[in-house]
Coordinates of C-alpha atoms in Angstrom, one line a residue:
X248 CA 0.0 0.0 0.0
X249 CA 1.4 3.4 -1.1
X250 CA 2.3 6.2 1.2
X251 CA -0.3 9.0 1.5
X252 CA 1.6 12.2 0.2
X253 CA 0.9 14.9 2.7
X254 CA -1.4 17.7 2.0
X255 CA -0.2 21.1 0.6
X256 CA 0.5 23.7 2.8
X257 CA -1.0 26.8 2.2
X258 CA 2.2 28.2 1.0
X259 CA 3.3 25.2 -1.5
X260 CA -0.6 26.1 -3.0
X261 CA 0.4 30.1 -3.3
X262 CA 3.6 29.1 -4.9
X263 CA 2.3 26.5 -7.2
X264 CA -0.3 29.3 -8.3
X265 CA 2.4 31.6 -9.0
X266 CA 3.9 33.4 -5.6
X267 CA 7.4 34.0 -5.7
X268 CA 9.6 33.0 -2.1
X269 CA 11.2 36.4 -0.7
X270 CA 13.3 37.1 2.3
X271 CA 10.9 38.9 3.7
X272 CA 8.5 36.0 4.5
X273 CA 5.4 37.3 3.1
X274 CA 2.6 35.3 1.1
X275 CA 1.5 35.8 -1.7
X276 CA -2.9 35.5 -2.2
X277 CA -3.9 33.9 -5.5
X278 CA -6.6 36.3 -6.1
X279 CA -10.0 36.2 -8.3
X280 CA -8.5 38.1 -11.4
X281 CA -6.0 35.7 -11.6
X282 CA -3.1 37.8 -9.9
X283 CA -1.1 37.4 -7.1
X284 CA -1.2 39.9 -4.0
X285 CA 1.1 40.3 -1.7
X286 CA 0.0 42.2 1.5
X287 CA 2.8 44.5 3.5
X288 CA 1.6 46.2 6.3
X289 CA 3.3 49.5 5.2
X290 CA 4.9 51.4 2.4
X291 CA 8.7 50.7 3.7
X292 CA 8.2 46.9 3.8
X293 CA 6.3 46.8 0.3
X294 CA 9.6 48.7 -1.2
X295 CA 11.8 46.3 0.1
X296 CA 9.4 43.5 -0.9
X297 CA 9.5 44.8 -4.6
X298 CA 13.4 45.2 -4.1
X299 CA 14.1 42.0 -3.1
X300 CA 12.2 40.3 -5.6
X301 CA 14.2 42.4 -7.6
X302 CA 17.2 40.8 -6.8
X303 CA 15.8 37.4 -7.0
X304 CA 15.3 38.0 -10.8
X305 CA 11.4 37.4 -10.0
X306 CA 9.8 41.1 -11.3
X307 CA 11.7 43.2 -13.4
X308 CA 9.8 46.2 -13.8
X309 CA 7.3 48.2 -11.3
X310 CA 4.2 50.7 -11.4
X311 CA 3.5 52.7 -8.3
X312 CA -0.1 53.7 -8.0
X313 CA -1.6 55.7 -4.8
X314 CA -4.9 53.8 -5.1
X315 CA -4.6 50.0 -5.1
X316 CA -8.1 49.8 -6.7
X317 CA -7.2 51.8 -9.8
X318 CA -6.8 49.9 -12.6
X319 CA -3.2 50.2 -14.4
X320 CA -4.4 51.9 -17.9
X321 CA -3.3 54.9 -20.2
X322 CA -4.2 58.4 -19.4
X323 CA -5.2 58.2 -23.3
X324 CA -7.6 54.8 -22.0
X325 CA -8.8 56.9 -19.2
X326 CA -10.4 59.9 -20.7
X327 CA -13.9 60.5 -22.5
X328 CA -14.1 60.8 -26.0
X329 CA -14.1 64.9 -26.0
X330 CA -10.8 64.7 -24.3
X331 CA -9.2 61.8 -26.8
X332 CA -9.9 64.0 -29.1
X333 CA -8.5 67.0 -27.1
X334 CA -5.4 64.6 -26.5
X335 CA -5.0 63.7 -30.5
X336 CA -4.9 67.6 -31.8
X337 CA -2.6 68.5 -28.4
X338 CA 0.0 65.7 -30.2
X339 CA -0.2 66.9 -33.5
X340 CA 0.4 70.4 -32.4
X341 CA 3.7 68.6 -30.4
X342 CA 4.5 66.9 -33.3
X343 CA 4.1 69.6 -35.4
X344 CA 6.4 71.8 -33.8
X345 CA 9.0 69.1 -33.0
X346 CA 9.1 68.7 -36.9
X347 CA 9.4 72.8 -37.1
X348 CA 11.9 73.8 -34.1
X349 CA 15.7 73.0 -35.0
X350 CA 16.6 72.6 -31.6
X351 CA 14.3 69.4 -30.9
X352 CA 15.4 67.1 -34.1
X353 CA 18.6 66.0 -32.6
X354 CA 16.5 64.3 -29.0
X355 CA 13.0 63.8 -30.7
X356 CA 14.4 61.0 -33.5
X357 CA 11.4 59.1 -34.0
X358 CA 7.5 58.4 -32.9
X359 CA 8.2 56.7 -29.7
X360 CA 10.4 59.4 -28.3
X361 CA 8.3 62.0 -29.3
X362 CA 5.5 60.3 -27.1
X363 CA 7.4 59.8 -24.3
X364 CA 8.4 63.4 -24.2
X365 CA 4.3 64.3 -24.9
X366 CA 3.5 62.1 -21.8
X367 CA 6.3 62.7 -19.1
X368 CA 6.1 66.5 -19.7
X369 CA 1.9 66.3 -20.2
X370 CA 1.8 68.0 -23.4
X371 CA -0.6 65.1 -24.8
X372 CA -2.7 62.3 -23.8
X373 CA -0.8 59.3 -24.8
X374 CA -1.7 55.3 -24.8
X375 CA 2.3 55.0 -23.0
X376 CA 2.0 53.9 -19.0
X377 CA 4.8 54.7 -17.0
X378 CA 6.4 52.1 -15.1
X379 CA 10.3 52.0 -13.6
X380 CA 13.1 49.8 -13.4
X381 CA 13.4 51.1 -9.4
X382 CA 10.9 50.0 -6.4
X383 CA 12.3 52.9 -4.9
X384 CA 10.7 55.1 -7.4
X385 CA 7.4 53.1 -7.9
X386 CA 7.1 53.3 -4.5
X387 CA 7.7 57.3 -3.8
X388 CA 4.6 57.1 -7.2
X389 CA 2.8 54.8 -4.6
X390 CA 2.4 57.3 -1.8
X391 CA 2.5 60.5 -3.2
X392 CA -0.7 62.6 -2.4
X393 CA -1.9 59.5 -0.7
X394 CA -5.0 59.2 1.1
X395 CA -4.6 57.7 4.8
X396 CA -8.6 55.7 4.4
X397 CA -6.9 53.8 1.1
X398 CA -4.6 51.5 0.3
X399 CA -1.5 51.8 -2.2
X400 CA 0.4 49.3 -4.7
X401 CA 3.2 48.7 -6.1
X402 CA 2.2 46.6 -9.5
X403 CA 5.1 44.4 -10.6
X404 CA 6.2 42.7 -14.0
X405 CA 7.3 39.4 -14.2
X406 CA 9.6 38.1 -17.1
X407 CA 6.5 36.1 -18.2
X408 CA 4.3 39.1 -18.3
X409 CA 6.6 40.7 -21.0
X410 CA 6.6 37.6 -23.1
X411 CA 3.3 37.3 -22.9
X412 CA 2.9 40.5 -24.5
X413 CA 5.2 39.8 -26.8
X414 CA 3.6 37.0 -28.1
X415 CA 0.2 38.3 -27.9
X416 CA 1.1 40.2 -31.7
X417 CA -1.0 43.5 -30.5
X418 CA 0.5 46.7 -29.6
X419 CA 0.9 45.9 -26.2
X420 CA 4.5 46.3 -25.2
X421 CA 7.3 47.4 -23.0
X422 CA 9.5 50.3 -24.6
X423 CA 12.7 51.3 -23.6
X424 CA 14.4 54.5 -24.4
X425 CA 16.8 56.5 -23.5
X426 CA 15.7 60.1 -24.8
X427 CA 18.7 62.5 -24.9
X428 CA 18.4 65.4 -22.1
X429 CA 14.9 64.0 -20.8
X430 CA 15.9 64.1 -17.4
X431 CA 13.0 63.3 -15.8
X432 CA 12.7 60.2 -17.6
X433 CA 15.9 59.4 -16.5
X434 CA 15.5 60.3 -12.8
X435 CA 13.0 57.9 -12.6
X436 CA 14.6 55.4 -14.7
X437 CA 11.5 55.2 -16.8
X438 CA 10.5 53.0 -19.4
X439 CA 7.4 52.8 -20.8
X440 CA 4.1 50.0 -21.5
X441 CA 2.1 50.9 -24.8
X442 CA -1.6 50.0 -24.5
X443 CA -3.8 51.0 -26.4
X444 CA -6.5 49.3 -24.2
X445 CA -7.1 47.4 -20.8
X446 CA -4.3 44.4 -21.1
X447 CA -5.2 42.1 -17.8
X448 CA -6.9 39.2 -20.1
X449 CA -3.2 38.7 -21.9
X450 CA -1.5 38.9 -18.4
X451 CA -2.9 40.7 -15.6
X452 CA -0.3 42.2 -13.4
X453 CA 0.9 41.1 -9.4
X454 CA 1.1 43.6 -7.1
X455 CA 2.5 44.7 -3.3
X456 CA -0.8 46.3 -1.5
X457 CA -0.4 48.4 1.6
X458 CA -2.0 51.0 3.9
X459 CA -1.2 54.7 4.2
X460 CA -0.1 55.1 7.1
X461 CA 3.2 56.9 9.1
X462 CA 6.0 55.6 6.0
X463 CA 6.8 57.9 3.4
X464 CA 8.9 57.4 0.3
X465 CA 12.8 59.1 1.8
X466 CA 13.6 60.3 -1.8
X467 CA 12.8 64.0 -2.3
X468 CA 10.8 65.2 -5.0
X469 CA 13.3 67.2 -7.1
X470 CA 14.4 63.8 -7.6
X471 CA 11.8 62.5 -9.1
X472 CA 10.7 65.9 -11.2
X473 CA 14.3 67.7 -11.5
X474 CA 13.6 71.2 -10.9
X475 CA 16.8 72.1 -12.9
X476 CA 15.9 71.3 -16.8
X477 CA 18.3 70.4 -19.6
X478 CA 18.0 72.2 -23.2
X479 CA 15.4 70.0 -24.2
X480 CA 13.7 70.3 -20.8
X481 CA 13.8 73.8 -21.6
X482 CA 12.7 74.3 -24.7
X483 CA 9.6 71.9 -23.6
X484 CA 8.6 74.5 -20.7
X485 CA 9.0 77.3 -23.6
X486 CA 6.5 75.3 -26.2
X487 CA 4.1 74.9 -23.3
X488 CA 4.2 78.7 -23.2
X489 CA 3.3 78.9 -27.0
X490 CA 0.6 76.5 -26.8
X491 CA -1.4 78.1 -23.7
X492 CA -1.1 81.4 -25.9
X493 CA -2.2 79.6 -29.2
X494 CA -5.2 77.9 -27.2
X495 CA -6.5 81.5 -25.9
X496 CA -5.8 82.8 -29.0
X497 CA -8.4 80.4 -30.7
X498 CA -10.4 80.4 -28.1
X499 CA -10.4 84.6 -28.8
X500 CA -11.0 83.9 -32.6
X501 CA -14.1 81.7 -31.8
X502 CA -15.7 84.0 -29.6
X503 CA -15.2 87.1 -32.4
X504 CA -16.9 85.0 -34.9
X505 CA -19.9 84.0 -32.6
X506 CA -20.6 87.1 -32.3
X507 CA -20.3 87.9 -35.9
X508 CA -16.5 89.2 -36.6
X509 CA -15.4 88.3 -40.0
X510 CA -12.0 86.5 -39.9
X511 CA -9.6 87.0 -42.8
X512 CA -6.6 84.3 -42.8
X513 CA -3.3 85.8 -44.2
X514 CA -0.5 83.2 -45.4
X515 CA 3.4 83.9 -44.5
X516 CA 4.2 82.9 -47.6
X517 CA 5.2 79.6 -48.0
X518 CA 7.8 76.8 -46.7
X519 CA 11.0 78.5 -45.4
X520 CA 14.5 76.0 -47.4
X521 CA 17.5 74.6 -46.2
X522 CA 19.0 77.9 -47.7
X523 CA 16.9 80.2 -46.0
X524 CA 18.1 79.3 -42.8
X525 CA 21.4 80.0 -41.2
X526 CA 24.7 77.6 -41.6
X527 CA 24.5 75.3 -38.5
X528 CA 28.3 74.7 -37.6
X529 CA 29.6 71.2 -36.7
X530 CA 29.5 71.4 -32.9
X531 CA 26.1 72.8 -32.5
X532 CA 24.2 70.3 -35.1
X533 CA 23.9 67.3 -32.4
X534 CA 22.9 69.2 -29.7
X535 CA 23.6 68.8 -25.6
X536 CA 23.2 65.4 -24.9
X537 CA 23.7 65.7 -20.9
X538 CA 22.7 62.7 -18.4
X539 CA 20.7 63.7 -14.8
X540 CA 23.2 61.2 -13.1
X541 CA 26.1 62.9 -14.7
X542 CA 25.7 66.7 -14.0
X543 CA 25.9 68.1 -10.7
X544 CA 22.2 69.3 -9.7
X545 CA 23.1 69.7 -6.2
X546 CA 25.9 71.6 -5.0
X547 CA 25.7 75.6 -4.8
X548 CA 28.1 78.1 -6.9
X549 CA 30.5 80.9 -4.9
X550 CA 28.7 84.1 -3.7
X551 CA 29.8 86.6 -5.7
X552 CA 30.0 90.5 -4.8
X553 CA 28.4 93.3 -7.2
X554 CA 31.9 94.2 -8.2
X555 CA 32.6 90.8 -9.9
X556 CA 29.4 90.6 -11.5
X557 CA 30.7 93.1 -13.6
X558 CA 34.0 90.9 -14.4
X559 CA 34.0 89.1 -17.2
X560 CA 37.7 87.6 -16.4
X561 CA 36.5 86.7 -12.7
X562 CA 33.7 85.4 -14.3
X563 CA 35.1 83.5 -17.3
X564 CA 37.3 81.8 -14.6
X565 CA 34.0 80.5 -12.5
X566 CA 32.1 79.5 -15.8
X567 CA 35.6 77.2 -16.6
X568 CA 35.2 75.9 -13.0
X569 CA 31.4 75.1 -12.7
X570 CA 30.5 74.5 -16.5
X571 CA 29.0 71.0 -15.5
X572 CA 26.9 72.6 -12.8
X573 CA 23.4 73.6 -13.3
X574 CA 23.9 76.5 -10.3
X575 CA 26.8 78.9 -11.5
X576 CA 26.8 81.6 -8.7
X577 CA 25.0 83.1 -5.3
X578 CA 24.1 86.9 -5.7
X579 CA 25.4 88.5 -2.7
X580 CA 22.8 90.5 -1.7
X581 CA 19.1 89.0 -0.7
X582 CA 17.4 91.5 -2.5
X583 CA 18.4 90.3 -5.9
X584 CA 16.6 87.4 -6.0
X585 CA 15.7 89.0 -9.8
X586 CA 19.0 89.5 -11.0
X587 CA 19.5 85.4 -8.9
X588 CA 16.6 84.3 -11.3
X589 CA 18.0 85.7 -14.3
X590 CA 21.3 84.7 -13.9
X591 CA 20.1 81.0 -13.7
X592 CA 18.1 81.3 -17.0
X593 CA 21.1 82.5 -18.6
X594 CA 23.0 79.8 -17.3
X595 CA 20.4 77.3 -18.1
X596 CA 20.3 78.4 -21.5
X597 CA 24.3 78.8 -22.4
X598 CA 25.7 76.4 -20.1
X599 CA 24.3 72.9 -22.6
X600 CA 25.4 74.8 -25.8
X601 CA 29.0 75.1 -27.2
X602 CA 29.7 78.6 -25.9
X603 CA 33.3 79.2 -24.7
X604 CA 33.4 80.3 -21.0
X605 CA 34.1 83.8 -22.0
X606 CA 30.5 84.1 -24.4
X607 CA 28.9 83.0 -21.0
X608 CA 30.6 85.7 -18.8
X609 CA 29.7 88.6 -21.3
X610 CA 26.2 87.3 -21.3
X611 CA 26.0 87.2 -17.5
X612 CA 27.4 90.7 -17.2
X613 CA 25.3 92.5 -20.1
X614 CA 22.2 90.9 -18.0
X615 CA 23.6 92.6 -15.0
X616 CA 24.3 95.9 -15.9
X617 CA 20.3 95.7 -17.7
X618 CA 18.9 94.5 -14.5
X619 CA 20.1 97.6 -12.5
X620 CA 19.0 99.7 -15.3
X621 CA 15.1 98.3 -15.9
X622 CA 15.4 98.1 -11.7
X623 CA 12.8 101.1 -11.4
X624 CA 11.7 100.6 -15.0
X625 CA 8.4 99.3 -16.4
X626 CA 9.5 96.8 -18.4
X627 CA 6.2 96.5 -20.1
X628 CA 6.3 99.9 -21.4
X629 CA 7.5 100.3 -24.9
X630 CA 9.0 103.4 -25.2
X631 CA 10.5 103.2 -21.9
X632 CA 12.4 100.0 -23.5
X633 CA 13.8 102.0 -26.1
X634 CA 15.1 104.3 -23.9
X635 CA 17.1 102.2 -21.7
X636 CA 18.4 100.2 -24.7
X637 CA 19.5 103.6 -26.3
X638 CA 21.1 104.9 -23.2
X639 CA 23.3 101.6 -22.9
X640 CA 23.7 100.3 -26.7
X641 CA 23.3 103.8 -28.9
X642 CA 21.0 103.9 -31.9
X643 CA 18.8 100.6 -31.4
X644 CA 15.9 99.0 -33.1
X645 CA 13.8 95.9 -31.7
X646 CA 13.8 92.7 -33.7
X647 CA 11.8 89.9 -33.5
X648 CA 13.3 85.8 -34.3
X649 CA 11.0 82.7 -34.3
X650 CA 12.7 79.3 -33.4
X651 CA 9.7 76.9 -34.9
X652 CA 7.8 79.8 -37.0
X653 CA 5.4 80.8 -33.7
X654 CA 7.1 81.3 -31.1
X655 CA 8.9 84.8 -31.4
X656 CA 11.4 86.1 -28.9
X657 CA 12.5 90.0 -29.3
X658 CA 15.3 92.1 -28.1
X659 CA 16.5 95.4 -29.0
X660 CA 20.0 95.8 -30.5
X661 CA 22.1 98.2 -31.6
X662 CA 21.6 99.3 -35.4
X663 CA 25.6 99.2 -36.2
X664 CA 26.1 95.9 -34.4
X665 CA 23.4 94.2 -35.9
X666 CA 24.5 95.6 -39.5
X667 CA 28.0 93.8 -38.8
X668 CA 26.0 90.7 -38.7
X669 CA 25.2 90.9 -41.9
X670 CA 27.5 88.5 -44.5
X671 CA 30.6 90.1 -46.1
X672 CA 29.0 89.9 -49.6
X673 CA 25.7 91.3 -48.3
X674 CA 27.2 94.5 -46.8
X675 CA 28.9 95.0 -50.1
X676 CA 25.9 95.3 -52.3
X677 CA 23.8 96.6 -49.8
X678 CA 26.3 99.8 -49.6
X679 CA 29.7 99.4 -48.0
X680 CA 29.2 101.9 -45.5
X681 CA 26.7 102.0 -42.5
X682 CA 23.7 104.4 -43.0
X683 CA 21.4 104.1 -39.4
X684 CA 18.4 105.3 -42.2
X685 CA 19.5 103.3 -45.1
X686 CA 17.3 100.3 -47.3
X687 CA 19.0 97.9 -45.8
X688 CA 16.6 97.5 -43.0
X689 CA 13.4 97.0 -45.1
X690 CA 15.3 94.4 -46.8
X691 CA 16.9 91.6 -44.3
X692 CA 14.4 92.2 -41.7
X693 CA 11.2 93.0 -43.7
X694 CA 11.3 91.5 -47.5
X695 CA 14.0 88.9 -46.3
X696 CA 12.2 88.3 -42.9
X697 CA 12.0 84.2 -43.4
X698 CA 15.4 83.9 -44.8
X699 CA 18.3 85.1 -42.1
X700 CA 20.7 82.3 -43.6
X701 CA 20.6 84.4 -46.6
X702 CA 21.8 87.6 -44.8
X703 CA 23.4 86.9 -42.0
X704 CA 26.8 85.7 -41.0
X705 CA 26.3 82.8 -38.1
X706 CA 28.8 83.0 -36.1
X707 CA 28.5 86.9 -35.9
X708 CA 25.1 86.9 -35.1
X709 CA 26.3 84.3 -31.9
X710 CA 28.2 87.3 -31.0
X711 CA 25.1 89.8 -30.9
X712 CA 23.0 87.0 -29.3
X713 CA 25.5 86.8 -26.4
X714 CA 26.5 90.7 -25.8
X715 CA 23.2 91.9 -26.3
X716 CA 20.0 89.6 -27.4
X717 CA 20.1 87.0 -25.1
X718 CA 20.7 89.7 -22.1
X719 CA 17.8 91.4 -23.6
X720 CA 15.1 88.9 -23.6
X721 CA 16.2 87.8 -20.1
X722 CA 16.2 90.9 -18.5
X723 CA 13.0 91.9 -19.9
X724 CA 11.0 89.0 -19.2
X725 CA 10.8 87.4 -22.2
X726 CA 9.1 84.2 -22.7
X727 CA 10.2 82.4 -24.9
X728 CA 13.9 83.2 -25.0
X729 CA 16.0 82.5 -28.3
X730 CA 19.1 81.2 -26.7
X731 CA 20.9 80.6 -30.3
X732 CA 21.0 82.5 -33.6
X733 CA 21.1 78.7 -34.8
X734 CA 17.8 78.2 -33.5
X735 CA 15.9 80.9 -35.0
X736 CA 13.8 80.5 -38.5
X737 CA 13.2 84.4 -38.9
X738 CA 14.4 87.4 -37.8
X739 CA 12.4 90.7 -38.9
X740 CA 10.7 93.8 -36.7
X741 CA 8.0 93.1 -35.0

C-alpha cells in the first residue's frame, strides 16, 4: 500500500499558483482576477518586498499607484471621448512643432520618443503607461498625495508578463528609451508600457498592497521631477508657453466670430528652405546630450560680490570651473533674488550649448548691468524700453526671431552691431558703408524676414546674441527666450 503524500501547505498552494519566495516571509494571495497579492503592512516593507524580488530576478519592472483599486491603464484609456480628441490635436500640435523647431530634431528622432516626451512632460494624452526599473521610485509614485482611508500598490512585472505580451502580436508592449536630455525620464529610470486598451486578459499584473499610514517614500521630490531642466527640458517648458497662448488665441478667434466678426486668414508665404536658414556649424548640429546622473544638480556656486558681476575675467574663470553645474553663482545681496533668477536662465540656456566660458561671462554681465538699469523701470512699457536700450547700446531697433515659426522672442539691438551681422558679400551690395536710415533694413528684416541664412553671417550673429540679445530677452522678461542665432527661423521687426 502506497504512502499517503501529505497535504499542501497553504504556501506550496500560493507558490504553485504563481507566488514567488522572498526574504521577507510574506505570502502571496492567489486572487479572483488571476493575480497574485502580496499584502505588506506599510509602504517601507512593500519597497523592500518589490526590491528583493528584484534581486531574485522574479519582477523586473514596477508601477506605483496611490490607489490600489485603480486599474493600471493609459491616461489616453482613461479619458472621454471629448478629451481623446482633445489629446489627438494637443499631439499633432507637439509633433508639429517638434518637426518645425531646430533645436528638438537631434532628442525627438522618431515616434516613440516624441511620445514619451508628450507624456512625461503632459503635453498630450498618450496610450504610454509609465512604469520603472526602481521599487524605490514606484514606491515614492505609490504614496505621493496618498489618502490615509486607502490603500497603495506597487504593481510588478514578471519576465512572463513581458513575453506574454510579446507573443500576444498586439501593440501591447514594454519600450525602452533613452531620450537624450529627458531628465525626468531618466531620474526615474523610466520605461514605458504601450496600451492602447485594458491588457489584464493577456496577463494581468501582481502587485505589493499596503495601507497609508506613518511611511513615506525618503527620496525628495526634485528627484523625481528635476527642478533644474536640460535644453530640451527647456525648450519643452517654452513650447508649453506657445501652446497656452495659441489655445487663448483660438479660443479669442471663436468668440469674435460667434458674435459675428469676419476672420480673414493671411498666409506667410510659404515653406522656409534649407538655404533660408542659417549655416548650422559642426559642434552645434547634435545638440547637448547631458545625463541627470552625470551633472551636478546639487551643489551651490561661490557668492559673488556686485563688483565681480561686472568681471567678465572673474567670471570667465568660475564659468571654466562650474561648466557642469546647473547652479553657476549666489548673488550676494538678498534683494536680488531677480537679477539670482535671471542669472540662472542665462545659465540654463548657455551652459548645454557650445559657448566658450568667456561668451557666457559677457552674457551674465550685459544681463547685470540691464537689471540695475530696468530696476525702477516698467519693463512693459515700450518706449521706456527703447530708452534704456538707447542709453546703454546707442541707436537701437527691436527685432523679432522665431525658433519653430510661432514662437517669437525680441530684443533690441544696436543698429551698427546688428548691421556687422550681416554677411561680407551682403554689406557689399547693400552699400559698403553703415547708414542708421538706409534700405537695408526694409530688406533683411522686412522682405528677407524668413530667410536670415541668406543675410546673416552665423557665427557673428552668436556674437550679438551673447553681448546683447540673449541679455535682452532675459532681462525683460521674455518668454520664450532665443538662446541661439542657430535656432531661430526668422528674424524681422516686429
Amino acid at each position: 500500500m502506497m504512502d499517503k503524500k501529505p497535504p499542501l501547505s497553504e504556501r506550496e498552494i500560493a507558490e504553485l499558483l504563481g507566488a514567488k519566495r522572498n526574504a521577507l516571509g510574506i505570502l502571496g494571495r492567489p486572487m479572483p482576477g488571476g493575480f497574485i497579492q502580496y499584502d505588506a503592512p506599510d509602504l517601507l516593507t512593500a519597497v523592500a518586498l518589490a526590491a528583493d524580488f528584484k534581486a531574485g530576478g522574479h519582477y523586473k519592472y514596477f508601477r506605483g499607484q496611490r490607489d490600489a483599486r485603480w486599474q493600471v491603464v493609459s491616461s489616453f484609456v482613461r479619458a472621454n471621448e471629448a478629451d481623446r480628441a482633445r489629446a489627438i490635436t494637443d499631439f499633432d500640435a507637439f509633433y508639429s512643432f517638434a518637426c518645425r523647431a531646430l533645436h528638438l530634431v537631434p532628442y525627438l528622432q522618431n515616434d516613440d520618443a516624441l511620445i514619451a516626451t508628450a507624456q512625461h512632460h503632459g503635453l498630450a494624452l498618450t496610450n504610454f503607461i509609465d512604469f520603472t526599473h526602481s521599487p524605490e521610485v514606484a514606491g515614492w509614485f505609490a504614496s505621493d498625495g496618498a489618502s490615509p482611508e486607502d490603500e497603495g500598490a506597487i504593481f510588478l512585472v514578471d519576465p512572463e508578463a513581458e513575453r506574454a505580451f510579446d507573443a500576444f502580436g498586439g501593440r501591447v508592449r514594454f519600450i525602452h528609451l533613452d531620450v537624450p536630455n529627458l531628465w525626468r525620464l531618466q531620474a526615474q529610470e523610466g520605461l514605458f508600457l504601450e496600451a492602447p486598451g485594458k491588457f489584464d486578459h493577456i496577463w494581468p499584473l501582481d502587485r505589493i498592497v499596503f495601507p497609508h499610514i506613518a511611511s513615506h517614500s525618503s527620496i525628495p521630490r526634485q528627484h523625481i521631477y528635476p527642478d533644474k531642466k536640460s535644453a530640451l527640458e527647456i525648450a519643452l517648458d517654452q513650447y508649453n508657453v506657445v501652446r497656452r497662448r495659441r489655445v487663448a488665441f483660438d479660443d479669442l478667434l471663436e468668440h469674435m466670430q460667434s458674435a459675428g466678426g469676419v476672420l480673414i486668414e493671411v498666409s506667410d508665404g510659404g515653406q522656409i528652405t534649407k538655404e533660408d536658414a542659417l549655416a548650422v556649424p559642426p559642434v552645434w548640429i547634435a545638440g547637448p546630450n547631458e545625463r541627470w546622473d552625470e551633472v551636478d544638480v546639487n551643489s551651490v556656486g561661490p557668492t559673488l560680490a556686485e563688483s565681480l558681476l561686472n568681471s567678465v575675467a572673474a567670471l570667465t574663470e568660475l564659468v571654466e570651473k562650474r561648466r557642469g553645474c546647473t547652479n553657476l553663482l549666489t548673488v550676494c545681496s538678498d534683494e536680488d533674488e531677480k537679477l539670482q533668477k535671471q542669472i540662472d536662465r542665462v545659465w540654463g540656456g548657455m551652459r548645454p550649448h557650445p559657448y566658450s566660458a568667456e561668451h557666457i561671462a559677457r552674457c551674465v554681465v550685459a544681463t547685470t548691468k540691464l537689471q540695475r538699469a530696468f530696476q525702477h523701470v516698467n519693463i512693459s512699457n515700450g518706449l521706456e524700453q527703447r530708452r534704456i536700450a538707447e542709453m546703454l547700446v546707442g541707436p537701437a531697433i527691436e527685432i523679432e526671431m522665431s525658433t519653430s515659426g510661432e514662437n517669437t522672442a525680441r530684443a533690441f539691438v544696436n543698429l551698427q552691431a546688428l548691421w556687422l551681422t550681416l554677411k561680407q558679400e551682403v554689406r557689399d551690395k547693400l552699400g559698403p558703408v553703415f547708414d542708421p536710415q538706409g534700405d537695408w533694413l526694409a530688406r533683411v528684416l522686412g522682405d528677407d524676414w524668413q530667410k536670415p541664412g541668406r543675410n546673416f553671417d552665423g557665427q557673428q550673429l552668436i556674437e550679438l546674441f551673447v553681448d546683447q540679445i540673449i541679455p535682452w530677452q532675459v532681462a525683460t522678461d521674455r518668454d520664450p527666450v532665443a538662446f541661439s542665432a542657430f535656432h531661430i527661423l526668422t528674424l524681422g521687426r516686429p
